Structures are given as C-alpha cells and as structure tokens.
JSON list of C-alpha atoms in Angstrom, two decimals:
[
{"chain": "N", "resi": 38, "resn": "ALA", "atom": "CA", "xyz": [54.23, 61.96, 45.46]},
{"chain": "N", "resi": 39, "resn": "THR", "atom": "CA", "xyz": [50.95, 63.12, 43.99]},
{"chain": "N", "resi": 40, "resn": "VAL", "atom": "CA", "xyz": [49.32, 60.93, 41.37]},
{"chain": "N", "resi": 41, "resn": "GLY", "atom": "CA", "xyz": [49.65, 63.65, 38.70]},
{"chain": "N", "resi": 42, "resn": "SER", "atom": "CA", "xyz": [53.39, 64.10, 39.24]},
{"chain": "N", "resi": 43, "resn": "VAL", "atom": "CA", "xyz": [55.91, 62.08, 37.26]},
{"chain": "N", "resi": 44, "resn": "GLU", "atom": "CA", "xyz": [56.86, 60.30, 40.50]},
{"chain": "N", "resi": 45, "resn": "GLY", "atom": "CA", "xyz": [53.21, 59.37, 41.05]},
{"chain": "N", "resi": 46, "resn": "GLN", "atom": "CA", "xyz": [52.91, 58.16, 37.47]},
{"chain": "N", "resi": 47, "resn": "VAL", "atom": "CA", "xyz": [56.05, 56.08, 37.89]},
{"chain": "N", "resi": 48, "resn": "ASP", "atom": "CA", "xyz": [54.62, 54.56, 41.08]},
{"chain": "N", "resi": 49, "resn": "ILE", "atom": "CA", "xyz": [51.39, 53.64, 39.26]},
{"chain": "N", "resi": 50, "resn": "ALA", "atom": "CA", "xyz": [53.30, 52.23, 36.25]},
{"chain": "N", "resi": 51, "resn": "ALA", "atom": "CA", "xyz": [55.54, 50.09, 38.47]},
{"chain": "N", "resi": 52, "resn": "LYS", "atom": "CA", "xyz": [52.61, 48.72, 40.44]},
{"chain": "N", "resi": 53, "resn": "VAL", "atom": "CA", "xyz": [50.63, 47.90, 37.33]},
{"chain": "N", "resi": 54, "resn": "LEU", "atom": "CA", "xyz": [53.56, 46.21, 35.63]},
{"chain": "N", "resi": 55, "resn": "SER", "atom": "CA", "xyz": [54.25, 44.26, 38.81]},
{"chain": "N", "resi": 56, "resn": "ALA", "atom": "CA", "xyz": [50.59, 43.23, 39.20]},
{"chain": "N", "resi": 57, "resn": "MET", "atom": "CA", "xyz": [50.56, 42.02, 35.58]},
{"chain": "N", "resi": 58, "resn": "VAL", "atom": "CA", "xyz": [53.87, 40.21, 36.26]},
{"chain": "N", "resi": 59, "resn": "LEU", "atom": "CA", "xyz": [55.54, 42.28, 33.57]},
{"chain": "N", "resi": 60, "resn": "GLY", "atom": "CA", "xyz": [58.97, 43.67, 34.18]},
{"chain": "N", "resi": 61, "resn": "GLN", "atom": "CA", "xyz": [61.66, 41.50, 32.71]},
{"chain": "N", "resi": 62, "resn": "THR", "atom": "CA", "xyz": [61.21, 40.99, 28.96]},
{"chain": "N", "resi": 63, "resn": "PHE", "atom": "CA", "xyz": [59.00, 42.99, 26.67]},
{"chain": "N", "resi": 64, "resn": "ALA", "atom": "CA", "xyz": [57.81, 42.39, 23.11]},
{"chain": "N", "resi": 65, "resn": "PRO", "atom": "CA", "xyz": [58.03, 45.16, 20.55]},
{"chain": "N", "resi": 66, "resn": "LEU", "atom": "CA", "xyz": [54.26, 45.61, 20.82]},
{"chain": "N", "resi": 67, "resn": "VAL", "atom": "CA", "xyz": [52.41, 45.11, 24.12]},
{"chain": "N", "resi": 68, "resn": "LEU", "atom": "CA", "xyz": [48.61, 45.16, 23.91]},
{"chain": "N", "resi": 69, "resn": "LEU", "atom": "CA", "xyz": [46.55, 46.52, 26.78]},
{"chain": "N", "resi": 70, "resn": "ILE", "atom": "CA", "xyz": [43.02, 45.45, 25.94]},
{"chain": "N", "resi": 71, "resn": "GLY", "atom": "CA", "xyz": [39.95, 46.52, 27.86]},
{"chain": "N", "resi": 72, "resn": "HIS", "atom": "CA", "xyz": [36.54, 45.11, 27.23]},
{"chain": "N", "resi": 73, "resn": "GLY", "atom": "CA", "xyz": [33.05, 46.35, 26.77]},
{"chain": "N", "resi": 74, "resn": "SER", "atom": "CA", "xyz": [29.81, 45.50, 25.09]},
{"chain": "N", "resi": 75, "resn": "GLN", "atom": "CA", "xyz": [27.63, 46.94, 22.35]},
{"chain": "N", "resi": 76, "resn": "ALA", "atom": "CA", "xyz": [23.94, 46.99, 23.10]},
{"chain": "N", "resi": 77, "resn": "VAL", "atom": "CA", "xyz": [20.92, 49.22, 22.82]},
{"chain": "N", "resi": 78, "resn": "ASN", "atom": "CA", "xyz": [17.63, 48.96, 24.76]},
{"chain": "N", "resi": 79, "resn": "ASN", "atom": "CA", "xyz": [19.26, 46.90, 27.50]},
{"chain": "N", "resi": 80, "resn": "PRO", "atom": "CA", "xyz": [18.56, 47.94, 31.06]},
{"chain": "N", "resi": 81, "resn": "GLN", "atom": "CA", "xyz": [21.49, 45.78, 32.23]},
{"chain": "N", "resi": 82, "resn": "GLN", "atom": "CA", "xyz": [23.99, 47.35, 29.78]},
{"chain": "N", "resi": 83, "resn": "ALA", "atom": "CA", "xyz": [26.37, 48.58, 32.48]},
{"chain": "N", "resi": 84, "resn": "GLY", "atom": "CA", "xyz": [26.54, 44.97, 33.76]},
{"chain": "N", "resi": 85, "resn": "LEU", "atom": "CA", "xyz": [27.79, 43.87, 30.32]},
{"chain": "N", "resi": 86, "resn": "ASP", "atom": "CA", "xyz": [30.77, 46.24, 30.50]},
{"chain": "N", "resi": 87, "resn": "CYS", "atom": "CA", "xyz": [33.80, 46.02, 32.78]},
{"chain": "N", "resi": 88, "resn": "GLY", "atom": "CA", "xyz": [33.04, 45.64, 36.50]},
{"chain": "N", "resi": 89, "resn": "ALA", "atom": "CA", "xyz": [36.53, 46.80, 37.40]},
{"chain": "N", "resi": 90, "resn": "CYS", "atom": "CA", "xyz": [35.84, 49.96, 35.38]},
{"chain": "N", "resi": 91, "resn": "CYS", "atom": "CA", "xyz": [32.62, 50.69, 37.29]},
{"chain": "N", "resi": 92, "resn": "GLY", "atom": "CA", "xyz": [30.28, 49.54, 34.53]},
{"chain": "N", "resi": 93, "resn": "GLN", "atom": "CA", "xyz": [32.07, 51.43, 31.82]},
{"chain": "N", "resi": 94, "resn": "THR", "atom": "CA", "xyz": [34.13, 49.93, 29.01]},
{"chain": "N", "resi": 95, "resn": "GLY", "atom": "CA", "xyz": [37.84, 49.43, 29.71]},
{"chain": "N", "resi": 96, "resn": "GLU", "atom": "CA", "xyz": [38.85, 51.82, 26.84]},
{"chain": "N", "resi": 97, "resn": "VAL", "atom": "CA", "xyz": [39.75, 54.77, 29.04]},
{"chain": "N", "resi": 98, "resn": "ASN", "atom": "CA", "xyz": [41.86, 52.73, 31.43]},
{"chain": "N", "resi": 99, "resn": "ALA", "atom": "CA", "xyz": [43.65, 50.89, 28.62]},
{"chain": "N", "resi": 100, "resn": "ARG", "atom": "CA", "xyz": [44.40, 54.19, 26.82]},
{"chain": "N", "resi": 101, "resn": "ALA", "atom": "CA", "xyz": [45.54, 55.92, 29.99]},
{"chain": "N", "resi": 102, "resn": "LEU", "atom": "CA", "xyz": [47.87, 53.07, 30.88]},
{"chain": "N", "resi": 103, "resn": "ALA", "atom": "CA", "xyz": [49.33, 52.81, 27.40]},
{"chain": "N", "resi": 104, "resn": "GLY", "atom": "CA", "xyz": [50.00, 56.57, 27.43]},
{"chain": "N", "resi": 105, "resn": "LEU", "atom": "CA", "xyz": [51.63, 56.32, 30.82]},
{"chain": "N", "resi": 106, "resn": "LEU", "atom": "CA", "xyz": [53.87, 53.39, 29.82]},
{"chain": "N", "resi": 107, "resn": "ASN", "atom": "CA", "xyz": [54.89, 55.06, 26.55]},
{"chain": "N", "resi": 108, "resn": "CYS", "atom": "CA", "xyz": [55.89, 58.29, 28.31]},
{"chain": "N", "resi": 109, "resn": "PRO", "atom": "CA", "xyz": [59.67, 58.83, 28.09]},
{"chain": "N", "resi": 110, "resn": "LYS", "atom": "CA", "xyz": [59.88, 60.50, 31.51]},
{"chain": "N", "resi": 111, "resn": "VAL", "atom": "CA", "xyz": [58.05, 57.62, 33.19]},
{"chain": "N", "resi": 112, "resn": "ARG", "atom": "CA", "xyz": [60.20, 55.05, 31.46]},
{"chain": "N", "resi": 113, "resn": "GLU", "atom": "CA", "xyz": [63.36, 56.88, 32.46]},
{"chain": "N", "resi": 114, "resn": "GLN", "atom": "CA", "xyz": [62.40, 56.88, 36.15]},
{"chain": "N", "resi": 115, "resn": "LEU", "atom": "CA", "xyz": [61.18, 53.28, 36.05]},
{"chain": "N", "resi": 116, "resn": "ARG", "atom": "CA", "xyz": [64.80, 52.29, 35.52]},
{"chain": "N", "resi": 117, "resn": "SER", "atom": "CA", "xyz": [65.58, 53.40, 39.07]},
{"chain": "N", "resi": 118, "resn": "GLN", "atom": "CA", "xyz": [63.07, 50.77, 40.23]},
{"chain": "N", "resi": 119, "resn": "GLY", "atom": "CA", "xyz": [64.71, 48.09, 38.16]},
{"chain": "N", "resi": 120, "resn": "ILE", "atom": "CA", "xyz": [62.16, 48.10, 35.35]},
{"chain": "N", "resi": 121, "resn": "GLN", "atom": "CA", "xyz": [63.75, 48.46, 31.94]},
{"chain": "N", "resi": 122, "resn": "LEU", "atom": "CA", "xyz": [61.25, 49.26, 29.24]},
{"chain": "N", "resi": 123, "resn": "PRO", "atom": "CA", "xyz": [63.18, 48.96, 25.99]},
{"chain": "N", "resi": 124, "resn": "GLU", "atom": "CA", "xyz": [62.93, 51.88, 23.56]},
{"chain": "N", "resi": 125, "resn": "SER", "atom": "CA", "xyz": [61.78, 49.31, 21.02]},
{"chain": "N", "resi": 126, "resn": "THR", "atom": "CA", "xyz": [58.69, 48.45, 23.08]},
{"chain": "N", "resi": 127, "resn": "HIS", "atom": "CA", "xyz": [55.46, 50.32, 22.41]},
{"chain": "N", "resi": 128, "resn": "PHE", "atom": "CA", "xyz": [52.21, 49.86, 24.31]},
{"chain": "N", "resi": 129, "resn": "ILE", "atom": "CA", "xyz": [48.96, 49.86, 22.34]},
{"chain": "N", "resi": 130, "resn": "ALA", "atom": "CA", "xyz": [45.53, 50.31, 23.95]},
{"chain": "N", "resi": 131, "resn": "GLY", "atom": "CA", "xyz": [42.54, 48.47, 22.59]},
{"chain": "N", "resi": 132, "resn": "LEU", "atom": "CA", "xyz": [39.01, 47.44, 23.35]},
{"chain": "N", "resi": 133, "resn": "HIS", "atom": "CA", "xyz": [37.41, 43.97, 22.91]},
{"chain": "N", "resi": 134, "resn": "ASN", "atom": "CA", "xyz": [33.78, 44.35, 22.02]},
{"chain": "N", "resi": 135, "resn": "THR", "atom": "CA", "xyz": [32.34, 41.31, 23.77]},
{"chain": "N", "resi": 136, "resn": "THR", "atom": "CA", "xyz": [29.11, 41.49, 21.73]},
{"chain": "N", "resi": 137, "resn": "THR", "atom": "CA", "xyz": [30.68, 41.25, 18.27]},
{"chain": "N", "resi": 138, "resn": "ASP", "atom": "CA", "xyz": [34.20, 40.03, 19.25]},
{"chain": "N", "resi": 139, "resn": "ASP", "atom": "CA", "xyz": [35.75, 42.92, 17.35]},
{"chain": "N", "resi": 140, "resn": "ILE", "atom": "CA", "xyz": [38.97, 44.38, 18.71]},
{"chain": "N", "resi": 141, "resn": "ARG", "atom": "CA", "xyz": [39.64, 48.07, 18.10]},
{"chain": "N", "resi": 142, "resn": "LEU", "atom": "CA", "xyz": [43.11, 49.49, 18.65]},
{"chain": "N", "resi": 143, "resn": "TYR", "atom": "CA", "xyz": [43.60, 53.12, 19.67]},
{"chain": "N", "resi": 144, "resn": "ASP", "atom": "CA", "xyz": [46.12, 55.90, 19.21]},
{"chain": "N", "resi": 145, "resn": "LEU", "atom": "CA", "xyz": [47.98, 54.14, 16.37]},
{"chain": "N", "resi": 146, "resn": "VAL", "atom": "CA", "xyz": [49.17, 57.51, 14.98]},
{"chain": "N", "resi": 147, "resn": "GLN", "atom": "CA", "xyz": [51.66, 57.45, 17.86]},
{"chain": "N", "resi": 148, "resn": "LEU", "atom": "CA", "xyz": [53.12, 54.11, 16.80]},
{"chain": "N", "resi": 149, "resn": "PRO", "atom": "CA", "xyz": [56.69, 54.42, 15.59]},
{"chain": "N", "resi": 150, "resn": "VAL", "atom": "CA", "xyz": [57.16, 53.72, 11.86]},
{"chain": "N", "resi": 151, "resn": "SER", "atom": "CA", "xyz": [59.52, 50.90, 12.83]},
{"chain": "N", "resi": 152, "resn": "HIS", "atom": "CA", "xyz": [56.55, 48.97, 14.23]},
{"chain": "N", "resi": 153, "resn": "GLN", "atom": "CA", "xyz": [54.23, 49.21, 11.19]},
{"chain": "N", "resi": 154, "resn": "GLN", "atom": "CA", "xyz": [55.04, 45.73, 9.88]},
{"chain": "N", "resi": 155, "resn": "ASP", "atom": "CA", "xyz": [54.44, 44.21, 13.32]},
{"chain": "N", "resi": 156, "resn": "LEU", "atom": "CA", "xyz": [51.11, 46.12, 13.52]},
{"chain": "N", "resi": 157, "resn": "THR", "atom": "CA", "xyz": [49.99, 44.79, 10.16]},
{"chain": "N", "resi": 158, "resn": "LEU", "atom": "CA", "xyz": [50.66, 41.21, 11.25]},
{"chain": "N", "resi": 159, "resn": "LEU", "atom": "CA", "xyz": [49.00, 41.84, 14.63]},
{"chain": "N", "resi": 160, "resn": "GLU", "atom": "CA", "xyz": [45.86, 43.28, 13.01]},
{"chain": "N", "resi": 161, "resn": "GLN", "atom": "CA", "xyz": [45.63, 40.17, 10.75]},
{"chain": "N", "resi": 162, "resn": "GLN", "atom": "CA", "xyz": [45.95, 37.91, 13.78]},
{"chain": "N", "resi": 163, "resn": "LEU", "atom": "CA", "xyz": [43.34, 39.86, 15.77]},
{"chain": "N", "resi": 164, "resn": "THR", "atom": "CA", "xyz": [40.93, 39.69, 12.82]},
{"chain": "N", "resi": 165, "resn": "ALA", "atom": "CA", "xyz": [41.39, 35.91, 12.60]},
{"chain": "N", "resi": 166, "resn": "ALA", "atom": "CA", "xyz": [40.99, 35.49, 16.38]},
{"chain": "N", "resi": 167, "resn": "SER", "atom": "CA", "xyz": [37.78, 37.55, 16.33]},
{"chain": "N", "resi": 168, "resn": "ALA", "atom": "CA", "xyz": [36.33, 35.44, 13.50]},
{"chain": "N", "resi": 169, "resn": "SER", "atom": "CA", "xyz": [37.25, 32.26, 15.36]},
{"chain": "N", "resi": 170, "resn": "ALA", "atom": "CA", "xyz": [35.61, 33.48, 18.57]},
{"chain": "N", "resi": 171, "resn": "ARG", "atom": "CA", "xyz": [32.45, 34.43, 16.73]},
{"chain": "N", "resi": 172, "resn": "ALA", "atom": "CA", "xyz": [32.28, 31.04, 15.01]},
{"chain": "N", "resi": 173, "resn": "GLU", "atom": "CA", "xyz": [32.82, 29.21, 18.31]},
{"chain": "N", "resi": 174, "resn": "ARG", "atom": "CA", "xyz": [29.91, 30.90, 20.05]},
{"chain": "N", "resi": 175, "resn": "ALA", "atom": "CA", "xyz": [27.61, 31.03, 17.04]},
{"chain": "N", "resi": 176, "resn": "PRO", "atom": "CA", "xyz": [25.72, 27.79, 17.94]},
{"chain": "N", "resi": 177, "resn": "ALA", "atom": "CA", "xyz": [24.91, 29.04, 21.46]},
{"chain": "N", "resi": 178, "resn": "LEU", "atom": "CA", "xyz": [23.34, 32.14, 19.85]},
{"chain": "N", "resi": 179, "resn": "GLY", "atom": "CA", "xyz": [21.20, 30.12, 17.42]},
{"chain": "N", "resi": 180, "resn": "LEU", "atom": "CA", "xyz": [23.53, 31.08, 14.58]},
{"chain": "N", "resi": 181, "resn": "GLY", "atom": "CA", "xyz": [25.23, 27.75, 14.04]},
{"chain": "N", "resi": 182, "resn": "LYS", "atom": "CA", "xyz": [24.21, 27.74, 10.39]},
{"chain": "N", "resi": 183, "resn": "LEU", "atom": "CA", "xyz": [26.50, 30.77, 9.89]},
{"chain": "N", "resi": 184, "resn": "HIS", "atom": "CA", "xyz": [29.54, 29.04, 11.37]},
{"chain": "N", "resi": 185, "resn": "ASP", "atom": "CA", "xyz": [31.26, 28.79, 7.98]},
{"chain": "N", "resi": 186, "resn": "ARG", "atom": "CA", "xyz": [30.19, 32.26, 6.77]},
{"chain": "N", "resi": 187, "resn": "PRO", "atom": "CA", "xyz": [32.26, 34.66, 8.88]},
{"chain": "N", "resi": 188, "resn": "GLU", "atom": "CA", "xyz": [31.21, 37.90, 7.15]},
{"chain": "N", "resi": 189, "resn": "VAL", "atom": "CA", "xyz": [27.51, 37.09, 7.45]},
{"chain": "N", "resi": 190, "resn": "LEU", "atom": "CA", "xyz": [27.91, 36.02, 11.06]},
{"chain": "N", "resi": 191, "resn": "HIS", "atom": "CA", "xyz": [29.66, 39.28, 11.93]},
{"chain": "N", "resi": 192, "resn": "ARG", "atom": "CA", "xyz": [26.94, 41.29, 10.21]},
{"chain": "N", "resi": 193, "resn": "GLU", "atom": "CA", "xyz": [24.24, 39.37, 12.10]},
{"chain": "N", "resi": 194, "resn": "LEU", "atom": "CA", "xyz": [25.91, 39.92, 15.49]},
{"chain": "N", "resi": 195, "resn": "THR", "atom": "CA", "xyz": [26.30, 43.64, 14.75]},
{"chain": "N", "resi": 196, "resn": "ARG", "atom": "CA", "xyz": [22.68, 43.88, 13.54]},
{"chain": "N", "resi": 197, "resn": "ARG", "atom": "CA", "xyz": [21.47, 42.22, 16.76]},
{"chain": "N", "resi": 198, "resn": "ALA", "atom": "CA", "xyz": [23.57, 44.52, 18.91]},
{"chain": "N", "resi": 199, "resn": "ASP", "atom": "CA", "xyz": [22.06, 47.58, 17.19]},
{"chain": "N", "resi": 200, "resn": "ASP", "atom": "CA", "xyz": [18.48, 46.22, 17.15]},
{"chain": "N", "resi": 201, "resn": "TRP", "atom": "CA", "xyz": [16.26, 47.93, 19.75]},
{"chain": "N", "resi": 202, "resn": "SER", "atom": "CA", "xyz": [14.09, 44.83, 20.00]},
{"chain": "N", "resi": 203, "resn": "GLN", "atom": "CA", "xyz": [17.07, 42.69, 21.09]},
{"chain": "N", "resi": 204, "resn": "THR", "atom": "CA", "xyz": [17.38, 43.20, 24.82]},
{"chain": "N", "resi": 205, "resn": "ARG", "atom": "CA", "xyz": [20.13, 40.58, 25.25]}
]
C-alpha cells in the first residue's frame, strides 16, 4: 500500500500507536506534543529544535499524526488490526516551546463540542505546568529572584528569546 492511500495511513497509524504503546485504552483527549525552541540570532537554532524532525519543530509531525488518528476512515480500518479508537477519543496536536515553556495547541476548531469542558481543564493544567517548569529552571538562568512572580518571569523569558543580543 502506498503511504498516501488509506491502507498506508492505517499502517502508519498502527505502527505509531504500537511504538507509543498505545492501543488498549484511550482517554477522551490524547495530546501529541512536539517540541521546538524560540530564538533569534542563534547560529545553532536548528540544534535547539527536534532532532527527530531534522532540526525543525515537532509541530508538523504532531499535527499530521493527530489528523491521521482523527480520520474516520483510518479509525475504521484500524479495527481490523485490533486497535479500537473510541469515537469519544480525540487527538490534539501541540507544541512545547522549550525556550518559554509555553504549550500551544493546534486545530482546536475540529474538537467536538462534547470535549470543550475537558479542553478548558486541560488548558488550565498546561498553564500551571508551564509556570511550574519556568519557576524550576529560573535559578539556572539567573532569574531566581523572579521565582514567585510567574507573569514577570514569563515576560523575561520571552523578551530574552526575542532579543537579538541573546545568542543562547
């Protein structure tokens, strides 16, 4: 089967789910998060992004996989391989910005209305996790004094990422 055919897509989906040890039980929302950095004036910028994605961010791969796993035709044919993706499960692609620890979710307009409450809770949890990660690494970045000021710490990390004089 060619990769572009439904059979090829099913083969890819089955292999990915198997490699991630997914295939038995699925939550209503399953996140597929790639990672990437935010930097300017950095000659090593590609090295800060995903090595498995050839020095690009993982956004494209996460979005492509989420689209594939949300496809009704792919899900239908996965059943023949013993993989049951419940209709109630929806895959969401995202990107973890490793510079600012922000997490951006993509293609949310495709999320079923039935999942909106779960999404709201998830977004709150991701915001809290991002703030916690920033606070944890603040001392190593010389920003320990901002540990208890999450908004200011976030602004400073974003400012540094966008500052042409900051090469790291």
